[in-house]
Amino acid sequence: MTVNSVRIQGRVAVTIGVLVTVGVFVVGLLWAKWTPYLAKALTAQRTHHWSGSNILAVGGVHAGDGPTWHAATSFFHAYFASIWPALVVALLISASVQALVPRTWLPRMLNRRGLISSALAGGAASMPSMMCTCCAAPVAVTLRRNGVTRTAAIAYWLGNPLLNPAVLVFLFFVAPWQWTLTRAVVGVVTVVGVAVAVGLVTGARAESGPVAIAPPDDESGGAARRFVRCLLCLCLVLLPEYAIMVLVVGAFRGWLVTLTQPAHHGLLIVVPAAIVGTLIVIPTAGEIPILQSLALLGVSSGPLGALLITLPAISVPGVAMVARSFGWKAIATASGVVVAAGLLGATVLSVL
């Protein structure tokens, strides 16, 4: 076989792999996200009502209830029922990228000279997938494995929930306009701020060197084997710890919700609300019924603004899934900046 024949076969293999990955991305998101969200947006436009329920109250759990196995399992079942299509698609996209896309492509697309430009690139890349941070975690892990810097990868991870255009549309139709504006403005600031802070703390410029491309597998069925191997690795490593942490959050949600109740005032409720929002895991748009329930209880705009940012932005299960890829220094920095962004959200919503 001549050198030119080998090159042509390699190019054909890369082209097929990229087309398959794009197909998984488009078809998967059409099924799990784009079509269902279009239907929800049209319903919200017509009714100006959000039909989803408060996931923190499933199983009859109320503020102040202690941790129980029933609280854990009922929350787990409700949460998993909401997110499993997106999680399946995220795992398939991640395995496809690892197995079928040349490793230099994503760094060339997302790694920029400056921290802000890398953050903007990662945030922009996140908007079509519209996932929660737990479902976006496998893709974020894959980005890191393929040589994408922490700055761009963490912007992608947080941009999925915070820059989600569908959620902004939902908020516009079913909530006060101040909620939508706060989420849009503070969401962008949060994604860029977290990414830049992580880049500064971890020395992201040192990561931007060349990344070696994986040699093509010329054996018949090699790409399929790589795909299966990557998919199994993602499932065996990420899913068990993810399930355990969702159960833990579900078990303790009664105590966590207590900290957001209107019995406290001023900073005594805003700061705990911002912190609690970084612990609790919710599905995409799950913050809408939670915030509406709290507003009906008389919670002020301060904690509502904090939770509007921190509830979707980060969670204990999501952190557990990406911690090894990003490093604990990056995760601690991101968590601290998200809490600060929650306080900014509280200030902005209160002013508006």
GROMACS .gro file of C-alpha atoms in nm:
model
  352
    1MET     CA    1   0.000   0.000   0.000
    2THR     CA    2   0.144   0.337  -0.103
    3VAL     CA    3   0.191   0.635   0.125
    4ASN     CA    4  -0.079   0.826  -0.065
    5SER     CA    5  -0.323   0.539  -0.018
    6VAL     CA    6  -0.259   0.538   0.356
    7ARG     CA    7  -0.315   0.915   0.372
    8ILE     CA    8  -0.637   0.890   0.173
    9GLN     CA    9  -0.765   0.611   0.399
   10GLY     CA   10  -0.675   0.818   0.704
   11ARG     CA   11  -0.861   1.121   0.571
   12VAL     CA   12  -1.164   0.910   0.485
   13ALA     CA   13  -1.163   0.759   0.836
   14VAL     CA   14  -1.140   1.104   0.995
   15THR     CA   15  -1.421   1.238   0.773
   16ILE     CA   16  -1.648   0.947   0.858
   17GLY     CA   17  -1.570   0.981   1.227
   18VAL     CA   18  -1.646   1.353   1.229
   19LEU     CA   19  -1.971   1.302   1.037
   20VAL     CA   20  -2.080   1.030   1.280
   21THR     CA   21  -2.000   1.257   1.576
   22VAL     CA   22  -2.194   1.546   1.424
   23GLY     CA   23  -2.484   1.309   1.357
   24VAL     CA   24  -2.483   1.189   1.718
   25PHE     CA   25  -2.475   1.550   1.837
   26VAL     CA   26  -2.759   1.673   1.616
   27VAL     CA   27  -2.990   1.369   1.636
   28GLY     CA   28  -2.927   1.324   2.008
   29LEU     CA   29  -2.999   1.685   2.095
   30LEU     CA   30  -3.303   1.695   1.869
   31TRP     CA   31  -3.443   1.404   2.068
   32ALA     CA   32  -3.334   1.504   2.418
   33LYS     CA   33  -3.336   1.884   2.409
   34TRP     CA   34  -3.433   2.085   2.104
   35THR     CA   35  -3.770   1.927   2.020
   36PRO     CA   36  -3.896   1.896   2.381
   37TYR     CA   37  -3.783   2.250   2.465
   38LEU     CA   38  -3.954   2.394   2.159
   39ALA     CA   39  -4.277   2.233   2.273
   40LYS     CA   40  -4.231   2.366   2.628
   41ALA     CA   41  -4.155   2.715   2.497
   42LEU     CA   42  -4.469   2.720   2.285
   43THR     CA   43  -4.677   2.601   2.580
   44ALA     CA   44  -4.522   2.862   2.809
   45GLN     CA   45  -4.590   3.133   2.551
   46ARG     CA   46  -4.954   3.031   2.528
   47THR     CA   47  -5.029   2.976   2.897
   48HIS     CA   48  -4.766   3.192   3.075
   49HIS     CA   49  -4.752   2.908   3.325
   50TRP     CA   50  -4.475   2.661   3.407
   51SER     CA   51  -4.611   2.309   3.438
   52GLY     CA   52  -4.307   2.159   3.611
   53SER     CA   53  -4.313   2.084   3.983
   54ASN     CA   54  -4.063   2.169   4.257
   55ILE     CA   55  -3.823   1.875   4.259
   56LEU     CA   56  -3.708   1.959   4.612
   57ALA     CA   57  -4.057   1.874   4.743
   58VAL     CA   58  -4.098   1.533   4.577
   59GLY     CA   59  -4.175   1.248   4.813
   60GLY     CA   60  -4.350   1.479   5.056
   61VAL     CA   61  -4.025   1.626   5.192
   62HIS     CA   62  -4.064   1.965   5.360
   63ALA     CA   63  -3.822   2.225   5.489
   64GLY     CA   64  -3.659   2.103   5.808
   65ASP     CA   65  -3.715   1.731   5.746
   66GLY     CA   66  -3.418   1.517   5.839
   67PRO     CA   67  -3.233   1.289   5.597
   68THR     CA   68  -3.407   0.960   5.517
   69TRP     CA   69  -3.369   0.686   5.260
   70HIS     CA   70  -3.712   0.774   5.125
   71ALA     CA   71  -3.604   1.135   5.071
   72ALA     CA   72  -3.292   1.016   4.891
   73THR     CA   73  -3.459   0.764   4.661
   74SER     CA   74  -3.764   0.975   4.576
   75PHE     CA   75  -3.538   1.264   4.477
   76PHE     CA   76  -3.312   1.033   4.277
   77HIS     CA   77  -3.603   0.884   4.084
   78ALA     CA   78  -3.755   1.225   4.005
   79TYR     CA   79  -3.420   1.372   3.904
   80PHE     CA   80  -3.312   1.077   3.690
   81ALA     CA   81  -3.651   1.066   3.515
   82SER     CA   82  -3.595   1.429   3.412
   83ILE     CA   83  -3.238   1.408   3.292
   84TRP     CA   84  -3.172   1.055   3.160
   85PRO     CA   85  -3.218   1.142   2.788
   86ALA     CA   86  -2.968   1.428   2.815
   87LEU     CA   87  -2.725   1.212   3.012
   88VAL     CA   88  -2.741   0.936   2.750
   89VAL     CA   89  -2.676   1.187   2.472
   90ALA     CA   90  -2.389   1.346   2.667
   91LEU     CA   91  -2.221   1.007   2.713
   92LEU     CA   92  -2.263   0.922   2.344
   93ILE     CA   93  -2.125   1.261   2.235
   94SER     CA   94  -1.831   1.226   2.472
   95ALA     CA   95  -1.743   0.876   2.353
   96SER     CA   96  -1.778   0.985   1.989
   97VAL     CA   97  -1.546   1.281   2.037
   98GLN     CA   98  -1.286   1.071   2.217
   99ALA     CA   99  -1.293   0.785   1.966
  100LEU     CA  100  -1.367   0.950   1.633
  101VAL     CA  101  -1.246   1.312   1.630
  102PRO     CA  102  -0.875   1.401   1.593
  103ARG     CA  103  -0.741   1.525   1.923
  104THR     CA  104  -0.603   1.850   1.785
  105TRP     CA  105  -0.935   1.976   1.654
  106LEU     CA  106  -1.107   2.082   1.976
  107PRO     CA  107  -0.801   2.261   2.120
  108ARG     CA  108  -0.767   2.454   1.793
  109MET     CA  109  -1.131   2.558   1.817
  110LEU     CA  110  -1.151   2.649   2.186
  111ASN     CA  111  -0.799   2.732   2.311
  112ARG     CA  112  -0.737   3.103   2.251
  113ARG     CA  113  -0.446   3.332   2.330
  114GLY     CA  114  -0.631   3.524   2.600
  115LEU     CA  115  -0.826   3.398   2.899
  116ILE     CA  116  -1.136   3.603   2.816
  117SER     CA  117  -1.140   3.489   2.453
  118SER     CA  118  -1.102   3.125   2.565
  119ALA     CA  119  -1.386   3.172   2.812
  120LEU     CA  120  -1.608   3.323   2.544
  121ALA     CA  121  -1.525   3.039   2.304
  122GLY     CA  122  -1.613   2.776   2.562
  123GLY     CA  123  -1.930   2.956   2.663
  124ALA     CA  124  -2.046   2.999   2.304
  125ALA     CA  125  -1.979   2.630   2.230
  126SER     CA  126  -2.200   2.533   2.525
  127MET     CA  127  -2.517   2.709   2.414
  128PRO     CA  128  -2.651   2.453   2.162
  129SER     CA  129  -2.637   2.159   2.407
  130MET     CA  130  -2.837   2.329   2.686
  131MET     CA  131  -2.761   2.068   2.956
  132CYS     CA  132  -2.740   2.083   3.333
  133THR     CA  133  -2.388   2.069   3.475
  134CYS     CA  134  -2.416   1.697   3.557
  135CYS     CA  135  -2.513   1.605   3.201
  136ALA     CA  136  -2.250   1.844   3.063
  137ALA     CA  137  -1.984   1.690   3.288
  138PRO     CA  138  -1.894   1.394   3.059
  139VAL     CA  139  -1.841   1.632   2.768
  140ALA     CA  140  -1.634   1.867   2.986
  141VAL     CA  141  -1.419   1.573   3.097
  142THR     CA  142  -1.369   1.477   2.733
  143LEU     CA  143  -1.267   1.833   2.645
  144ARG     CA  144  -0.996   1.819   2.910
  145ARG     CA  145  -0.876   1.477   2.790
  146ASN     CA  146  -0.849   1.614   2.437
  147GLY     CA  147  -0.628   1.904   2.542
  148VAL     CA  148  -0.877   2.187   2.589
  149THR     CA  149  -0.761   2.426   2.860
  150ARG     CA  150  -0.937   2.450   3.194
  151THR     CA  151  -1.050   2.801   3.103
  152ALA     CA  152  -1.241   2.698   2.791
  153ALA     CA  153  -1.360   2.364   2.933
  154ILE     CA  154  -1.503   2.509   3.253
  155ALA     CA  155  -1.672   2.786   3.051
  156TYR     CA  156  -1.836   2.513   2.846
  157TRP     CA  157  -1.938   2.324   3.161
  158LEU     CA  158  -2.098   2.625   3.332
  159GLY     CA  159  -2.225   2.781   3.009
  160ASN     CA  160  -2.456   2.485   2.947
  161PRO     CA  161  -2.695   2.576   3.233
  162LEU     CA  162  -2.626   2.947   3.274
  163LEU     CA  163  -2.630   3.048   2.907
  164ASN     CA  164  -2.907   2.808   2.814
  165PRO     CA  165  -3.122   3.001   2.562
  166ALA     CA  166  -3.423   2.776   2.625
  167VAL     CA  167  -3.429   2.860   2.996
  168LEU     CA  168  -3.408   3.231   2.917
  169VAL     CA  169  -3.711   3.190   2.690
  170PHE     CA  170  -3.896   2.995   2.960
  171LEU     CA  171  -3.821   3.265   3.219
  172PHE     CA  172  -3.935   3.537   2.980
  173PHE     CA  173  -4.275   3.373   2.937
  174VAL     CA  174  -4.350   3.253   3.292
  175ALA     CA  175  -4.157   3.480   3.531
  176PRO     CA  176  -4.106   3.853   3.591
  177TRP     CA  177  -3.885   4.018   3.331
  178GLN     CA  178  -3.636   4.105   3.605
  179TRP     CA  179  -3.558   3.734   3.646
  180THR     CA  180  -3.475   3.696   3.278
  181LEU     CA  181  -3.253   4.004   3.268
  182THR     CA  182  -3.069   3.906   3.586
  183ARG     CA  183  -3.007   3.555   3.460
  184ALA     CA  184  -2.884   3.674   3.119
  185VAL     CA  185  -2.648   3.945   3.245
  186VAL     CA  186  -2.514   3.778   3.558
  187GLY     CA  187  -2.501   3.444   3.376
  188VAL     CA  188  -2.256   3.578   3.119
  189VAL     CA  189  -2.051   3.750   3.390
  190THR     CA  190  -2.042   3.427   3.592
  191VAL     CA  191  -1.928   3.205   3.306
  192VAL     CA  192  -1.653   3.444   3.198
  193GLY     CA  193  -1.555   3.531   3.555
  194VAL     CA  194  -1.526   3.169   3.667
  195ALA     CA  195  -1.327   3.069   3.359
  196VAL     CA  196  -1.084   3.360   3.388
  197ALA     CA  197  -1.039   3.306   3.763
  198VAL     CA  198  -0.969   2.935   3.709
  199GLY     CA  199  -0.721   3.022   3.435
  200LEU     CA  200  -0.538   3.267   3.659
  201VAL     CA  201  -0.528   3.033   3.958
  202THR     CA  202  -0.419   2.724   3.765
  203GLY     CA  203  -0.186   2.891   3.516
  204ALA     CA  204  -0.387   2.813   3.204
  205ARG     CA  205  -0.126   2.960   2.971
  206ALA     CA  206   0.100   2.665   3.051
  207GLU     CA  207  -0.169   2.431   2.913
  208SER     CA  208  -0.185   2.583   2.569
  209GLY     CA  209   0.100   2.387   2.411
  210PRO     CA  210   0.055   2.149   2.119
  211VAL     CA  211  -0.146   1.833   2.172
  212ALA     CA  212  -0.040   1.512   2.001
  213ILE     CA  213  -0.289   1.365   1.758
  214ALA     CA  214  -0.389   1.006   1.816
  215PRO     CA  215  -0.275   0.784   1.527
  216PRO     CA  216  -0.561   0.652   1.313
  217ASP     CA  217  -0.664   0.294   1.369
  218ASP     CA  218  -0.645   0.120   1.032
  219GLU     CA  219  -0.794  -0.207   1.154
  220SER     CA  220  -1.147  -0.291   1.054
  221GLY     CA  221  -1.380  -0.201   1.335
  222GLY     CA  222  -1.107  -0.013   1.524
  223ALA     CA  223  -1.314   0.304   1.558
  224ALA     CA  224  -1.611   0.105   1.688
  225ARG     CA  225  -1.393  -0.063   1.950
  226ARG     CA  226  -1.251   0.270   2.061
  227PHE     CA  227  -1.603   0.411   2.089
  228VAL     CA  228  -1.725   0.122   2.304
  229ARG     CA  229  -1.415   0.138   2.521
  230CYS     CA  230  -1.453   0.514   2.577
  231LEU     CA  231  -1.825   0.479   2.652
  232LEU     CA  232  -1.767   0.202   2.906
  233CYS     CA  233  -1.490   0.401   3.073
  234LEU     CA  234  -1.713   0.707   3.107
  235CYS     CA  235  -2.001   0.502   3.246
  236LEU     CA  236  -1.793   0.302   3.494
  237VAL     CA  237  -1.600   0.603   3.627
  238LEU     CA  238  -1.857   0.885   3.628
  239LEU     CA  239  -2.198   0.726   3.686
  240PRO     CA  240  -2.144   0.549   4.023
  241GLU     CA  241  -2.013   0.857   4.201
  242TYR     CA  242  -2.279   1.066   4.032
  243ALA     CA  243  -2.559   0.839   4.159
  244ILE     CA  244  -2.419   0.836   4.513
  245MET     CA  245  -2.394   1.214   4.533
  246VAL     CA  246  -2.747   1.265   4.396
  247LEU     CA  247  -2.877   1.031   4.667
  248VAL     CA  248  -2.686   1.226   4.933
  249VAL     CA  249  -2.824   1.561   4.813
  250GLY     CA  250  -3.174   1.413   4.801
  251ALA     CA  251  -3.145   1.279   5.152
  252PHE     CA  252  -3.036   1.612   5.303
  253ARG     CA  253  -3.254   1.844   5.092
  254GLY     CA  254  -3.498   1.909   5.381
  255TRP     CA  255  -3.221   2.063   5.587
  256LEU     CA  256  -3.078   2.251   5.289
  257VAL     CA  257  -3.411   2.406   5.192
  258THR     CA  258  -3.452   2.534   5.549
  259LEU     CA  259  -3.166   2.778   5.490
  260THR     CA  260  -3.361   2.952   5.213
  261GLN     CA  261  -3.681   3.008   5.413
  262PRO     CA  262  -3.805   3.363   5.485
  263ALA     CA  263  -3.751   3.333   5.859
  264HIS     CA  264  -3.413   3.501   5.807
  265HIS     CA  265  -3.347   3.848   5.670
  266GLY     CA  266  -3.078   4.036   5.479
  267LEU     CA  267  -2.741   3.869   5.448
  268LEU     CA  268  -2.856   3.603   5.697
  269ILE     CA  269  -3.056   3.451   5.413
  270VAL     CA  270  -2.877   3.569   5.097
  271VAL     CA  271  -2.538   3.417   5.180
  272PRO     CA  272  -2.676   3.076   5.286
  273ALA     CA  273  -2.902   3.076   4.980
  274ALA     CA  274  -2.603   3.135   4.753
  275ILE     CA  275  -2.409   2.854   4.921
  276VAL     CA  276  -2.703   2.612   4.922
  277GLY     CA  277  -2.753   2.675   4.551
  278THR     CA  278  -2.403   2.543   4.482
  279LEU     CA  279  -2.481   2.217   4.665
  280ILE     CA  280  -2.821   2.119   4.529
  281VAL     CA  281  -2.852   1.941   4.195
  282ILE     CA  282  -3.150   2.017   3.970
  283PRO     CA  283  -3.251   1.929   3.613
  284THR     CA  284  -3.250   2.191   3.338
  285ALA     CA  285  -3.503   2.466   3.418
  286GLY     CA  286  -3.565   2.303   3.758
  287GLU     CA  287  -3.491   2.636   3.923
  288ILE     CA  288  -3.811   2.789   3.780
  289PRO     CA  289  -4.066   2.602   3.997
  290ILE     CA  290  -3.833   2.621   4.297
  291LEU     CA  291  -3.806   2.999   4.273
  292GLN     CA  292  -4.178   3.036   4.208
  293SER     CA  293  -4.254   2.830   4.519
  294LEU     CA  294  -4.018   3.038   4.731
  295ALA     CA  295  -4.167   3.361   4.595
  296LEU     CA  296  -4.512   3.243   4.699
  297LEU     CA  297  -4.374   3.180   5.049
  298GLY     CA  298  -4.264   3.542   5.068
  299VAL     CA  299  -3.891   3.500   5.006
  300SER     CA  300  -3.742   3.835   4.905
  301SER     CA  301  -3.569   3.916   4.577
  302GLY     CA  302  -3.221   3.883   4.735
  303PRO     CA  303  -3.217   3.507   4.790
  304LEU     CA  304  -3.422   3.455   4.474
  305GLY     CA  305  -3.153   3.633   4.272
  306ALA     CA  306  -2.880   3.430   4.440
  307LEU     CA  307  -3.055   3.099   4.367
  308LEU     CA  308  -3.134   3.207   4.011
  309ILE     CA  309  -2.759   3.189   3.945
  310THR     CA  310  -2.620   2.928   4.184
  311LEU     CA  311  -2.890   2.660   4.158
  312PRO     CA  312  -2.820   2.577   3.792
  313ALA     CA  313  -2.453   2.674   3.789
  314ILE     CA  314  -2.288   2.409   4.002
  315SER     CA  315  -2.373   2.116   4.230
  316VAL     CA  316  -2.208   1.853   4.446
  317PRO     CA  317  -2.270   1.567   4.197
  318GLY     CA  318  -2.144   1.776   3.907
  319VAL     CA  319  -1.829   1.867   4.101
  320ALA     CA  320  -1.766   1.502   4.182
  321MET     CA  321  -1.781   1.412   3.813
  322VAL     CA  322  -1.530   1.672   3.689
  323ALA     CA  323  -1.298   1.712   3.989
  324ARG     CA  324  -1.029   1.472   3.864
  325SER     CA  325  -1.017   1.637   3.521
  326PHE     CA  326  -1.010   1.998   3.641
  327GLY     CA  327  -0.829   1.956   3.972
  328TRP     CA  328  -0.950   2.061   4.314
  329LYS     CA  329  -0.784   2.402   4.293
  330ALA     CA  330  -0.992   2.484   3.985
  331ILE     CA  331  -1.309   2.343   4.140
  332ALA     CA  332  -1.261   2.536   4.466
  333THR     CA  333  -1.201   2.856   4.269
  334ALA     CA  334  -1.507   2.797   4.052
  335SER     CA  335  -1.727   2.728   4.354
  336GLY     CA  336  -1.613   3.043   4.531
  337VAL     CA  337  -1.669   3.261   4.226
  338VAL     CA  338  -2.016   3.108   4.171
  339VAL     CA  339  -2.113   3.194   4.530
  340ALA     CA  340  -1.991   3.550   4.471
  341ALA     CA  341  -2.189   3.559   4.146
  342GLY     CA  342  -2.494   3.450   4.345
  343LEU     CA  343  -2.449   3.754   4.567
  344LEU     CA  344  -2.418   3.966   4.253
  345GLY     CA  345  -2.740   3.813   4.124
  346ALA     CA  346  -2.910   3.895   4.453
  347THR     CA  347  -2.795   4.256   4.426
  348VAL     CA  348  -2.902   4.297   4.064
  349LEU     CA  349  -3.247   4.145   4.117
  350SER     CA  350  -3.300   4.354   4.429
  351VAL     CA  351  -3.211   4.672   4.240
  352LEU     CA  352  -3.435   4.583   3.949
   0.00000   0.00000   0.00000
